[in-house]
Coordinates of C-alpha atoms in Angstrom, one line a residue:
M68 CA 156.0 104.4 42.7
K69 CA 153.8 102.4 45.1
N70 CA 150.9 104.1 46.8
K71 CA 147.8 103.1 48.6
N72 CA 145.0 105.0 50.5
L73 CA 144.1 104.0 54.1
L74 CA 140.9 104.9 56.1
L75 CA 141.3 104.5 59.8
I76 CA 138.5 105.1 62.5
L77 CA 139.7 105.8 66.1
S78 CA 137.4 105.0 69.0
L79 CA 138.3 107.5 71.8
F80 CA 137.5 111.2 71.4
F81 CA 138.6 111.2 67.7
T82 CA 136.3 111.8 64.9
S83 CA 138.4 110.3 62.1
L84 CA 142.0 109.6 61.0
F85 CA 142.9 109.6 57.4
V86 CA 146.1 108.7 55.5
L87 CA 146.5 110.4 52.2
G88 CA 149.1 109.4 49.5
Q89 CA 149.8 113.0 48.5
A90 CA 153.0 115.0 49.3
P91 CA 153.7 116.4 51.7
E92 CA 153.5 113.3 53.8
K93 CA 150.9 113.9 56.5
I94 CA 148.1 112.1 58.3
D95 CA 144.9 114.2 58.6
F96 CA 143.5 114.1 62.1
Q97 CA 140.2 115.5 63.4
A98 CA 138.7 115.2 66.9
M99 CA 136.3 116.9 69.3
A100 CA 137.7 118.3 72.6
R101 CA 135.5 118.0 75.6
D102 CA 135.9 118.9 79.3
G103 CA 135.5 116.4 82.2
S104 CA 131.7 116.9 82.1
G105 CA 131.5 116.0 78.5
N106 CA 130.9 119.6 77.3
P107 CA 132.7 120.7 74.1
L108 CA 135.5 123.1 74.5
L109 CA 134.3 125.9 72.3
V110 CA 136.6 128.4 70.4
Q111 CA 139.8 128.0 72.5
T112 CA 143.4 127.1 71.9
I113 CA 144.5 123.7 73.2
G114 CA 147.8 121.9 73.4
V115 CA 148.0 118.5 71.7
R116 CA 150.9 116.0 71.8
I117 CA 150.9 113.2 69.2
S118 CA 153.2 110.2 69.7
V119 CA 153.7 107.3 67.1
I120 CA 154.5 104.1 68.9
Q121 CA 155.9 101.0 67.2
G122 CA 155.5 98.0 69.4
A123 CA 156.2 99.3 72.9
T124 CA 158.7 102.0 71.7
T125 CA 157.8 105.6 71.1
I126 CA 159.5 106.4 67.8
Y127 CA 158.1 109.9 67.1
T128 CA 156.6 112.8 69.1
E129 CA 155.3 116.2 68.0
R130 CA 153.3 119.1 69.5
H131 CA 150.3 121.1 68.0
T132 CA 148.3 124.1 69.3
P133 CA 145.1 124.0 67.3
Q134 CA 142.0 126.1 68.0
T135 CA 138.6 124.5 68.5
D136 CA 135.6 125.8 66.5
D137 CA 132.1 126.7 67.6
Y138 CA 131.4 123.0 68.0
G139 CA 134.5 122.0 69.9
L140 CA 136.1 120.3 66.7
F141 CA 139.7 120.8 65.8
M142 CA 141.9 119.4 62.9
L143 CA 145.6 118.9 62.6
H144 CA 148.1 117.0 60.3
I145 CA 150.3 114.4 62.0
G146 CA 153.7 114.9 60.6
D147 CA 153.3 118.7 60.4
G148 CA 153.6 119.6 64.1
T149 CA 156.6 120.7 66.1
P150 CA 158.9 117.6 66.4
L151 CA 159.8 116.8 70.0
S152 CA 161.6 113.5 69.3
G153 CA 162.3 111.3 66.3
S154 CA 161.6 111.9 62.7
F155 CA 158.3 111.4 61.0
S156 CA 159.8 110.9 57.6
N157 CA 162.1 108.1 58.9
I158 CA 159.2 105.9 60.3
D159 CA 159.3 102.5 58.7
W160 CA 155.6 101.8 58.2
S161 CA 156.4 98.3 56.7
L162 CA 157.2 97.0 60.1
G163 CA 153.5 97.3 61.1
N164 CA 152.2 97.3 64.7
H165 CA 152.0 101.1 64.9
K166 CA 149.8 103.0 67.3
V167 CA 149.0 106.7 67.8
K168 CA 148.9 108.2 71.3
V169 CA 147.0 111.5 71.8
E170 CA 147.5 113.8 74.8
V171 CA 145.7 117.1 75.3
D172 CA 146.2 120.2 77.5
P173 CA 142.8 122.1 77.4
D174 CA 144.6 125.3 78.4
G175 CA 147.0 125.2 75.5
G176 CA 150.0 124.4 77.8
Y177 CA 152.2 121.4 78.4
V178 CA 150.3 119.7 81.2
Y179 CA 148.8 116.9 79.1
I180 CA 146.0 114.5 79.7
N181 CA 146.3 111.2 78.1
M182 CA 143.3 110.8 75.8
G183 CA 144.2 107.2 74.8
T184 CA 146.1 105.2 72.2
S185 CA 144.6 103.9 68.9
V186 CA 146.0 101.0 67.0
L187 CA 146.6 101.5 63.3
T188 CA 145.0 98.3 62.1
S189 CA 146.3 98.6 58.5
T190 CA 149.8 99.7 57.4
P191 CA 149.7 103.2 56.0
Y192 CA 150.8 102.2 52.5
A193 CA 150.4 105.7 51.2
L194 CA 153.5 106.6 53.1
Y195 CA 155.3 103.3 53.1
G196 CA 154.7 102.8 49.4
E197 CA 157.0 105.6 48.3
D198 CA 159.7 103.4 46.8
D199 CA 160.4 102.2 43.3
D200 CA 159.9 98.6 42.5
A201 CA 158.4 96.5 39.7
D202 CA 155.6 95.1 41.8
S203 CA 152.4 95.6 39.8
E204 CA 150.2 94.7 42.8
N205 CA 151.6 97.6 44.8
E206 CA 150.3 100.5 42.6
L207 CA 148.0 103.5 43.2
Q208 CA 144.3 102.6 43.5
T209 CA 141.1 104.5 43.9
L210 CA 139.1 104.4 47.1
S211 CA 135.4 105.4 46.9
V212 CA 132.4 105.6 49.1
V213 CA 128.8 105.2 47.8
G214 CA 126.2 105.3 50.6
N215 CA 127.7 102.9 53.2
D216 CA 129.7 100.9 50.7
L217 CA 133.5 101.4 50.7
T218 CA 135.2 100.2 47.4
I219 CA 138.8 100.0 46.3
S220 CA 139.2 100.1 42.5
D221 CA 141.3 96.9 42.0
G222 CA 139.8 95.1 45.1
N223 CA 136.6 94.4 46.7
T224 CA 133.8 96.3 48.5
V225 CA 133.0 96.3 52.2
T226 CA 129.9 97.7 53.9
L227 CA 130.5 100.2 56.7
P228 CA 128.4 100.0 59.8
G229 CA 124.8 101.2 59.1
G230 CA 123.4 98.3 57.1
G231 CA 124.6 99.4 53.7
S232 CA 122.0 102.1 53.2
S233 CA 121.6 105.6 54.6
L234 CA 118.4 107.3 55.8
W235 CA 119.7 110.5 54.2
T236 CA 119.2 111.1 50.5
A237 CA 121.8 113.0 48.5
N238 CA 120.7 115.8 46.2
G239 CA 123.8 117.3 44.7
D240 CA 125.7 118.9 47.5
D241 CA 122.6 118.6 49.8
I242 CA 121.1 115.8 51.8
Y243 CA 117.6 115.4 53.2
Y244 CA 115.4 113.1 55.2
N245 CA 111.6 113.1 55.0
D246 CA 110.5 109.9 56.6
G247 CA 110.8 110.5 60.3
M248 CA 112.3 112.5 63.2
V249 CA 115.9 113.1 64.1
G250 CA 117.2 112.6 67.6
I251 CA 120.6 113.9 68.9
G252 CA 121.3 112.4 72.3
T253 CA 118.1 110.4 72.3
D254 CA 116.9 107.3 70.5
G255 CA 113.3 108.3 70.8
P256 CA 112.9 111.7 69.2
E257 CA 109.6 113.4 70.0
D258 CA 109.7 116.1 67.3
L259 CA 111.3 116.7 63.9
L260 CA 114.5 117.6 65.7
H261 CA 115.0 116.5 69.3
I262 CA 118.2 117.4 71.1
N263 CA 118.7 115.9 74.5
N264 CA 121.7 116.2 76.9
P265 CA 120.7 115.2 80.4
G266 CA 124.1 116.1 81.8
G267 CA 124.3 119.6 80.5
S268 CA 122.8 122.2 78.1
A269 CA 121.0 121.2 74.9
N270 CA 121.6 123.9 72.4
A271 CA 120.9 124.2 68.7
L272 CA 122.8 126.7 66.5
I273 CA 121.4 128.1 63.2
T274 CA 123.8 130.3 61.2
S275 CA 123.6 132.4 58.0
T276 CA 126.1 134.8 56.4
N277 CA 125.6 137.6 59.0
M278 CA 123.2 136.2 61.6
S279 CA 123.1 133.2 63.9
Y280 CA 120.4 131.9 66.2
Y281 CA 120.7 129.7 69.3
I282 CA 117.8 127.7 70.6
A283 CA 119.4 127.3 74.0
D284 CA 119.0 125.7 77.4
A285 CA 121.8 127.3 79.5
S286 CA 122.2 128.5 83.1
G287 CA 118.7 127.4 84.0
N288 CA 117.2 129.6 81.2
T289 CA 115.4 128.3 78.1
G290 CA 115.0 130.5 75.1
L291 CA 116.2 131.9 71.8
W292 CA 119.5 133.8 71.4
M293 CA 120.2 135.9 68.3
Q294 CA 123.6 137.1 67.1
E295 CA 124.7 139.4 64.3
G296 CA 128.2 138.4 63.4
D297 CA 129.8 137.5 66.8
T298 CA 127.7 140.0 68.7
D299 CA 124.6 139.1 70.8
V300 CA 121.8 141.4 69.6
A301 CA 118.7 139.9 71.2
W302 CA 117.4 137.1 73.3
L303 CA 114.1 135.9 74.6
Y304 CA 114.1 133.3 77.4
W305 CA 112.2 131.8 80.4
N306 CA 113.8 132.2 83.8
P307 CA 112.6 129.6 86.3
A308 CA 113.9 131.5 89.3
S309 CA 111.9 134.6 88.5
Q310 CA 109.0 132.6 86.9
A311 CA 109.0 135.2 84.1
V312 CA 109.8 135.6 80.4
F313 CA 112.5 138.2 79.6
M314 CA 113.4 139.9 76.4
Y315 CA 116.7 141.7 75.9
E316 CA 118.0 143.8 73.0
N317 CA 121.6 144.8 72.5
G318 CA 122.4 143.8 76.1
N319 CA 119.5 145.9 77.6
Q320 CA 116.5 144.3 79.2
T321 CA 113.4 145.6 77.3
M322 CA 110.5 143.5 78.4
A323 CA 109.3 141.2 81.2
W324 CA 106.2 139.0 81.2
K325 CA 105.2 137.8 84.7
D326 CA 102.0 136.9 86.4
N327 CA 100.0 138.0 83.3
K328 CA 101.5 141.4 83.5
V329 CA 103.9 143.0 80.9
G330 CA 106.8 145.3 82.0
I331 CA 108.7 147.4 79.5
G332 CA 111.7 148.4 81.6
P333 CA 110.9 146.9 85.1
L334 CA 111.7 143.3 85.8
D335 CA 108.7 142.9 88.1
P336 CA 105.7 144.7 86.6
L337 CA 103.0 145.9 89.0
V338 CA 100.1 146.4 86.6
K339 CA 98.9 145.0 83.3
L340 CA 101.2 147.3 81.3
H341 CA 104.1 148.8 83.3
V342 CA 106.4 151.0 81.3
I343 CA 109.6 152.8 82.5
E344 CA 112.2 154.2 80.1
E345 CA 115.4 155.8 81.4
N346 CA 118.0 157.9 79.6
S347 CA 120.7 160.4 80.4
A348 CA 118.1 163.2 80.5
G349 CA 116.0 161.6 83.3
T350 CA 113.2 159.2 83.5
L351 CA 110.4 159.0 80.9
G352 CA 107.6 156.6 81.4
S353 CA 104.1 155.6 82.5
E354 CA 102.4 152.8 84.3
L355 CA 99.2 151.8 82.6
G356 CA 96.7 149.0 83.2
V357 CA 94.2 147.8 85.7
L358 CA 95.3 147.5 89.3
Y359 CA 92.9 146.3 92.0
S360 CA 93.8 145.6 95.6
P361 CA 91.5 146.1 98.6
S362 CA 94.4 146.5 100.9
Q363 CA 96.3 149.3 99.1
S364 CA 95.6 152.9 99.8
L365 CA 96.6 153.8 96.2
S366 CA 95.0 151.8 93.4
P367 CA 95.4 153.6 90.0
A368 CA 93.8 152.3 86.9
V369 CA 95.9 154.8 84.9
F370 CA 99.0 156.4 86.4
G371 CA 101.3 158.6 84.4
W372 CA 104.7 159.8 85.4
A373 CA 107.0 162.0 83.4
E374 CA 110.4 163.5 84.5
N375 CA 112.6 164.9 81.8
N376 CA 115.3 167.6 82.2
T377 CA 115.6 168.5 78.5
S378 CA 112.3 168.0 76.7
D379 CA 110.0 170.9 75.9
I380 CA 106.9 169.0 77.0
S381 CA 106.7 166.2 79.4
S382 CA 103.3 164.5 79.6
G383 CA 102.5 162.0 82.4
V384 CA 99.3 161.1 80.6
L385 CA 98.7 162.3 77.1
G386 CA 95.2 161.9 75.8
H387 CA 94.2 162.6 72.2
A388 CA 91.0 162.0 70.4
Y389 CA 90.5 163.2 66.8
S390 CA 87.7 162.0 64.6
T391 CA 85.6 163.7 61.9
T392 CA 82.9 161.0 62.2
S393 CA 82.4 160.6 65.9
M394 CA 79.6 162.4 67.7
Y395 CA 81.9 163.0 70.7
N396 CA 85.7 162.9 71.1
E397 CA 87.3 162.7 74.5
G398 CA 91.0 163.2 74.8
V399 CA 90.9 162.2 78.4
F400 CA 87.9 160.8 80.2
G401 CA 87.9 160.4 83.9
E402 CA 85.3 158.8 86.1
G403 CA 85.4 158.2 89.9
G404 CA 82.8 156.5 92.0
G405 CA 82.1 153.9 94.6
G406 CA 84.6 155.2 97.2
T407 CA 83.7 155.5 100.9
N408 CA 85.7 158.7 101.2
N409 CA 86.4 160.8 98.2
N410 CA 85.8 160.1 94.5
Y411 CA 87.5 162.1 91.7
G412 CA 86.8 161.8 88.0
V413 CA 89.9 163.9 87.3
Y414 CA 92.4 164.9 89.9
G415 CA 95.2 167.3 89.2
V416 CA 98.1 168.5 91.3
G417 CA 100.7 171.1 90.2
Y418 CA 104.2 170.8 91.6
G419 CA 106.1 173.8 90.2
Q420 CA 109.7 174.0 91.1
S421 CA 111.1 177.1 92.7
G422 CA 111.9 179.6 90.0
S423 CA 109.4 178.1 87.5
T424 CA 106.9 180.5 85.8
Y425 CA 103.6 178.7 86.4
S426 CA 102.4 175.7 88.4
I427 CA 99.0 174.7 87.2
A428 CA 97.1 171.5 88.3
V429 CA 94.6 171.6 85.5
Y430 CA 94.9 173.7 82.4
G431 CA 92.3 174.1 79.7
D432 CA 92.9 175.8 76.4
D433 CA 90.2 176.2 73.8
Q434 CA 91.3 176.3 70.2
G435 CA 88.1 175.1 68.6
A436 CA 86.1 176.5 65.8
A437 CA 82.7 175.2 66.9
T438 CA 79.6 177.3 67.3
T439 CA 80.3 177.5 71.1
N440 CA 83.7 176.9 72.5
Y441 CA 84.7 176.4 76.2
A442 CA 88.1 175.9 77.8
G443 CA 86.2 174.3 80.7
Y444 CA 82.6 173.3 81.2
F445 CA 81.2 172.2 84.6
S446 CA 77.7 170.6 84.8
G447 CA 77.1 170.9 88.5
D448 CA 78.4 172.8 91.6
V449 CA 81.9 174.1 91.5
H450 CA 84.0 175.0 94.6
V451 CA 87.2 177.0 94.4
N452 CA 89.2 176.7 97.6
G453 CA 91.3 179.7 96.8
A454 CA 91.2 183.0 94.9
L455 CA 89.2 183.1 91.6
S456 CA 90.6 185.5 89.0
K457 CA 88.8 186.3 85.7
S458 CA 88.6 188.8 83.0
G459 CA 84.8 189.1 83.4
G460 CA 81.9 187.2 84.9
S461 CA 78.2 186.8 84.6
F462 CA 75.3 184.4 85.3
K463 CA 73.7 182.8 82.3
I464 CA 70.3 181.0 82.6
D465 CA 67.5 180.0 80.4
H466 CA 65.4 183.2 79.8
P467 CA 62.4 183.2 82.2
Q468 CA 60.1 184.4 79.5
D469 CA 61.4 182.4 76.6
P470 CA 63.6 179.5 78.0
A471 CA 63.6 177.4 74.8
N472 CA 65.0 180.2 72.6
K473 CA 66.9 182.7 74.8
Y474 CA 69.4 183.2 77.6
L475 CA 69.3 185.7 80.3
I476 CA 72.8 187.0 81.2
H477 CA 73.7 189.5 84.0
S478 CA 77.2 190.7 84.9
F479 CA 78.8 190.4 88.2
V480 CA 79.1 193.4 90.5
E481 CA 82.9 194.2 90.8
S482 CA 84.7 196.0 93.5
P483 CA 88.4 196.6 94.5
D484 CA 87.3 195.6 98.0
M485 CA 86.2 192.2 99.3
M486 CA 82.8 193.6 99.8
N487 CA 79.7 192.0 101.3
V488 CA 76.3 193.6 100.6
Y489 CA 73.3 193.4 103.0
N490 CA 69.9 195.1 102.2
G491 CA 66.2 195.1 103.0
N492 CA 63.1 197.2 103.7
V493 CA 61.7 198.4 107.1
V494 CA 58.8 200.7 108.3
T495 CA 59.4 203.1 111.1
D496 CA 57.1 203.2 114.1
A497 CA 54.9 206.0 115.5
E498 CA 58.0 207.8 116.8
G499 CA 59.8 207.4 113.4
L500 CA 62.2 204.7 114.7
A501 CA 63.1 201.3 113.2
I502 CA 65.7 198.8 114.4
V503 CA 67.3 196.6 111.7
K504 CA 68.7 193.3 112.9
L505 CA 71.7 191.9 110.9
P506 CA 73.0 188.3 110.8
S507 CA 74.6 187.2 114.1
Y508 CA 78.0 186.9 112.3
F509 CA 77.9 190.4 110.7
E510 CA 80.4 192.1 112.9
A511 CA 82.7 189.1 113.1
E512 CA 82.9 188.9 109.3
N513 CA 82.9 192.6 108.3
L514 CA 84.5 195.9 109.0
D515 CA 84.4 199.4 107.4
F516 CA 80.5 199.6 107.3
K517 CA 78.8 201.9 104.8
Y518 CA 75.0 202.7 104.7
Q519 CA 72.5 203.8 102.2
L520 CA 68.8 204.7 102.8
T521 CA 65.9 205.4 100.4
V522 CA 62.5 206.6 101.5
I523 CA 59.6 204.9 99.7
G524 CA 56.0 206.2 99.1
Q525 CA 56.3 209.8 100.5
F526 CA 58.6 212.6 100.9
A527 CA 60.5 212.2 104.2
Q528 CA 63.9 212.5 105.7
A529 CA 65.7 209.4 107.0
I530 CA 69.0 209.0 108.9
I531 CA 71.1 206.4 110.5
K532 CA 70.4 207.2 114.2
E533 CA 72.7 204.5 115.6
E534 CA 75.4 202.7 113.7
V535 CA 76.0 199.0 113.8
S536 CA 76.5 197.6 117.3
G537 CA 75.6 194.2 118.5
N538 CA 74.8 193.3 114.9
R539 CA 72.0 195.9 114.7
F540 CA 71.5 199.5 113.7
T541 CA 68.7 202.1 114.0
I542 CA 67.0 204.2 111.4
Q543 CA 65.0 207.4 112.2
T544 CA 62.6 209.3 109.9
D545 CA 61.1 212.8 110.5
K546 CA 57.6 211.3 110.1
P547 CA 56.0 208.2 111.6
N548 CA 55.3 205.0 109.7
V549 CA 57.7 205.6 106.8
K550 CA 58.8 202.7 104.6
V551 CA 62.6 202.8 104.1
S552 CA 64.8 200.7 101.8
W553 CA 68.2 200.2 103.4
Q554 CA 71.6 198.8 102.3
V555 CA 74.7 198.2 104.4
T556 CA 78.1 197.0 103.0
G557 CA 81.1 195.7 104.8
V558 CA 84.6 194.6 103.8
R559 CA 85.4 191.0 104.7
D560 CA 87.4 190.6 107.9
D561 CA 87.8 186.8 108.1
A562 CA 91.1 185.0 108.4
W563 CA 91.3 184.0 104.7
A564 CA 90.5 187.4 103.4
N565 CA 93.1 189.1 105.6
A566 CA 95.7 186.6 104.4
H567 CA 94.8 187.1 100.7
R568 CA 93.8 190.7 100.4
I569 CA 93.2 191.9 96.8
V570 CA 95.6 194.5 95.5
P571 CA 93.8 196.5 92.8
E572 CA 96.9 197.5 90.7
V573 CA 99.9 195.1 90.2
E574 CA 103.0 195.5 88.1
K575 CA 103.6 192.7 85.5
K576 CA 106.8 190.9 86.3
G577 CA 109.1 188.3 84.8
V578 CA 107.9 186.6 81.6
E579 CA 104.6 188.4 81.9
K580 CA 106.2 191.8 81.4
G581 CA 105.3 193.1 77.9
K582 CA 102.6 190.4 77.5
Y583 CA 98.8 190.8 77.3
L584 CA 95.9 188.7 78.6
H585 CA 94.0 189.7 75.4
P586 CA 96.6 191.0 72.9
E587 CA 94.1 191.1 70.1
L588 CA 92.0 193.7 71.9
F589 CA 95.0 196.1 71.7
G590 CA 95.8 195.3 68.1
K591 CA 98.7 193.0 69.1
S592 CA 99.7 189.6 67.8
K593 CA 98.6 186.5 69.7
D594 CA 102.3 185.8 70.2
L595 CA 102.3 188.5 72.8
G596 CA 99.7 186.6 74.9
M597 CA 100.6 185.3 78.4
P598 CA 103.0 182.3 78.2
V599 CA 100.7 180.1 80.3
G600 CA 99.8 177.3 78.0
I601 CA 101.8 175.1 75.7
P602 CA 102.8 176.8 72.4
Q603 CA 100.3 176.0 69.8
N604 CA 102.9 174.7 67.3
A605 CA 104.3 172.3 70.0
Q606 CA 101.1 170.6 70.9
Y607 CA 100.1 167.1 69.8
K608 CA 97.1 167.8 67.8
Q609 CA 96.1 165.3 65.1
G610 CA 96.1 161.6 64.5
S611 CA 94.4 158.8 62.8
H612 CA 92.8 157.0 65.8
K613 CA 89.1 156.8 65.5
Q614 CA 86.4 155.7 68.0
A615 CA 83.0 154.2 67.3
V616 CA 80.2 156.5 66.5
K617 CA 77.5 156.7 69.2
S618 CA 73.8 156.9 68.2
A619 CA 71.8 160.0 69.0
S620 CA 69.8 158.0 71.5
E621 CA 72.9 157.7 73.7
A622 CA 73.2 161.5 74.2
I623 CA 72.0 163.0 77.5
G624 CA 72.8 166.6 76.5
P625 CA 74.8 168.8 74.1
L626 CA 77.9 168.4 76.3
G627 CA 77.4 165.0 78.0
V628 CA 77.8 161.4 76.7
K629 CA 75.8 158.5 78.2
K630 CA 77.9 155.4 78.8

């Protein structure tokens, strides 16, 4: 048996061509498939036609349909394809002057592109040597490669291109290089690994068992692509057209960074932090940050927006402050000033839908256990442009006789009517008459007048001689020069009062039926209270966020904090 190994390097698009002296008789062939722009054809089936030419005559042709890998490489065995003409086993390699012609159809069909013909510069003795003779010089030998040195066991050693020594050092199955930088597509690398492809994308692929990472430059975008198996899971890239950095997760855009603003949801954020989250139930989100524009009519520093069709509680802005060491905790702090028109520290608008139970612009609920607890505290004038409903009312001031230690508290005077009260003192003349002049608006504002007279200093009789007319009335006493204390009441008759007349007794309806404003006063559970606020067990109540403790010198009062 005569057998020799042969190493053959092709020049065109071929990576290598080997002849092995092992049955079955084949020639291993590996190449990279590229398109007309030089880009690798990645993971696709191509058609390859191989022809063996002896002299000028094609003596054998076969067809293969290999699939390229993630790098555009494919491998086949010449002699193992589908024969189209001739017989591979009948080739007489001893005649020499053999060439291999390679044709490729990138679409896997039969329309081939001639990729070139390579001359076999040495006779493939591994196949030709399958005969029995007594020639001792025609026996099996060993071909080995050490570094760049190629050696045949019974022959000599040749040095392959590269100078006889490699920059890479072998360590078992590993190789490494510590002395410089590596360039792919460039002879002047500028970093440890420099990939350059002026005519197309320059991508780097890093793979592990389940994950793969692309450092990519494709479609005008530069960034990092991450895959799990064959599925894209996330990518972060710079988009020159948008002049922005985008982040995607599982095919969904999650973040945009543009003009020093961050958007979670929107591609073009409007403020420092712009958040929008959409799901099948509606839109949840908020727009937070600092926005200043002298040309805009609306310039919110904090803007919250919540729309949800299924949640129990939607909060446009949720503020929470909980600290056992802070002097003051402010869940939400609002401050408005500097405006030429209106300034609002906190502005609330209630948009209750038709059929909803309550629509409340601002709601306060005290659940504290402090010495003094308020659902709302106003330090300054308060205006209510509408009806004010309360369970009770009073004024509360520092006691005039002991202001440092006591309060003085008086209850409001209540009435089922919208009553105005006017009073004063008058002295009748020598004829026992006195005319009392009322404010010029009295008759325009009031109706249903009622009078009360009290004589002071002596026993005398007093009557209303003439009722109110022309914003005045007349008192008469049976004696002259009598001091009389008078009081006149009237029911409001202005446009607002007539449109919002108080009804003293009202039936409870809807969700309020069977509920109490103060259930504990009737021996009932708090669960029977009015369903106005958020249920206590559903509220966001505690957390670990802490704010810095302010010194006592910063306080301006028991309920205020100095900035």
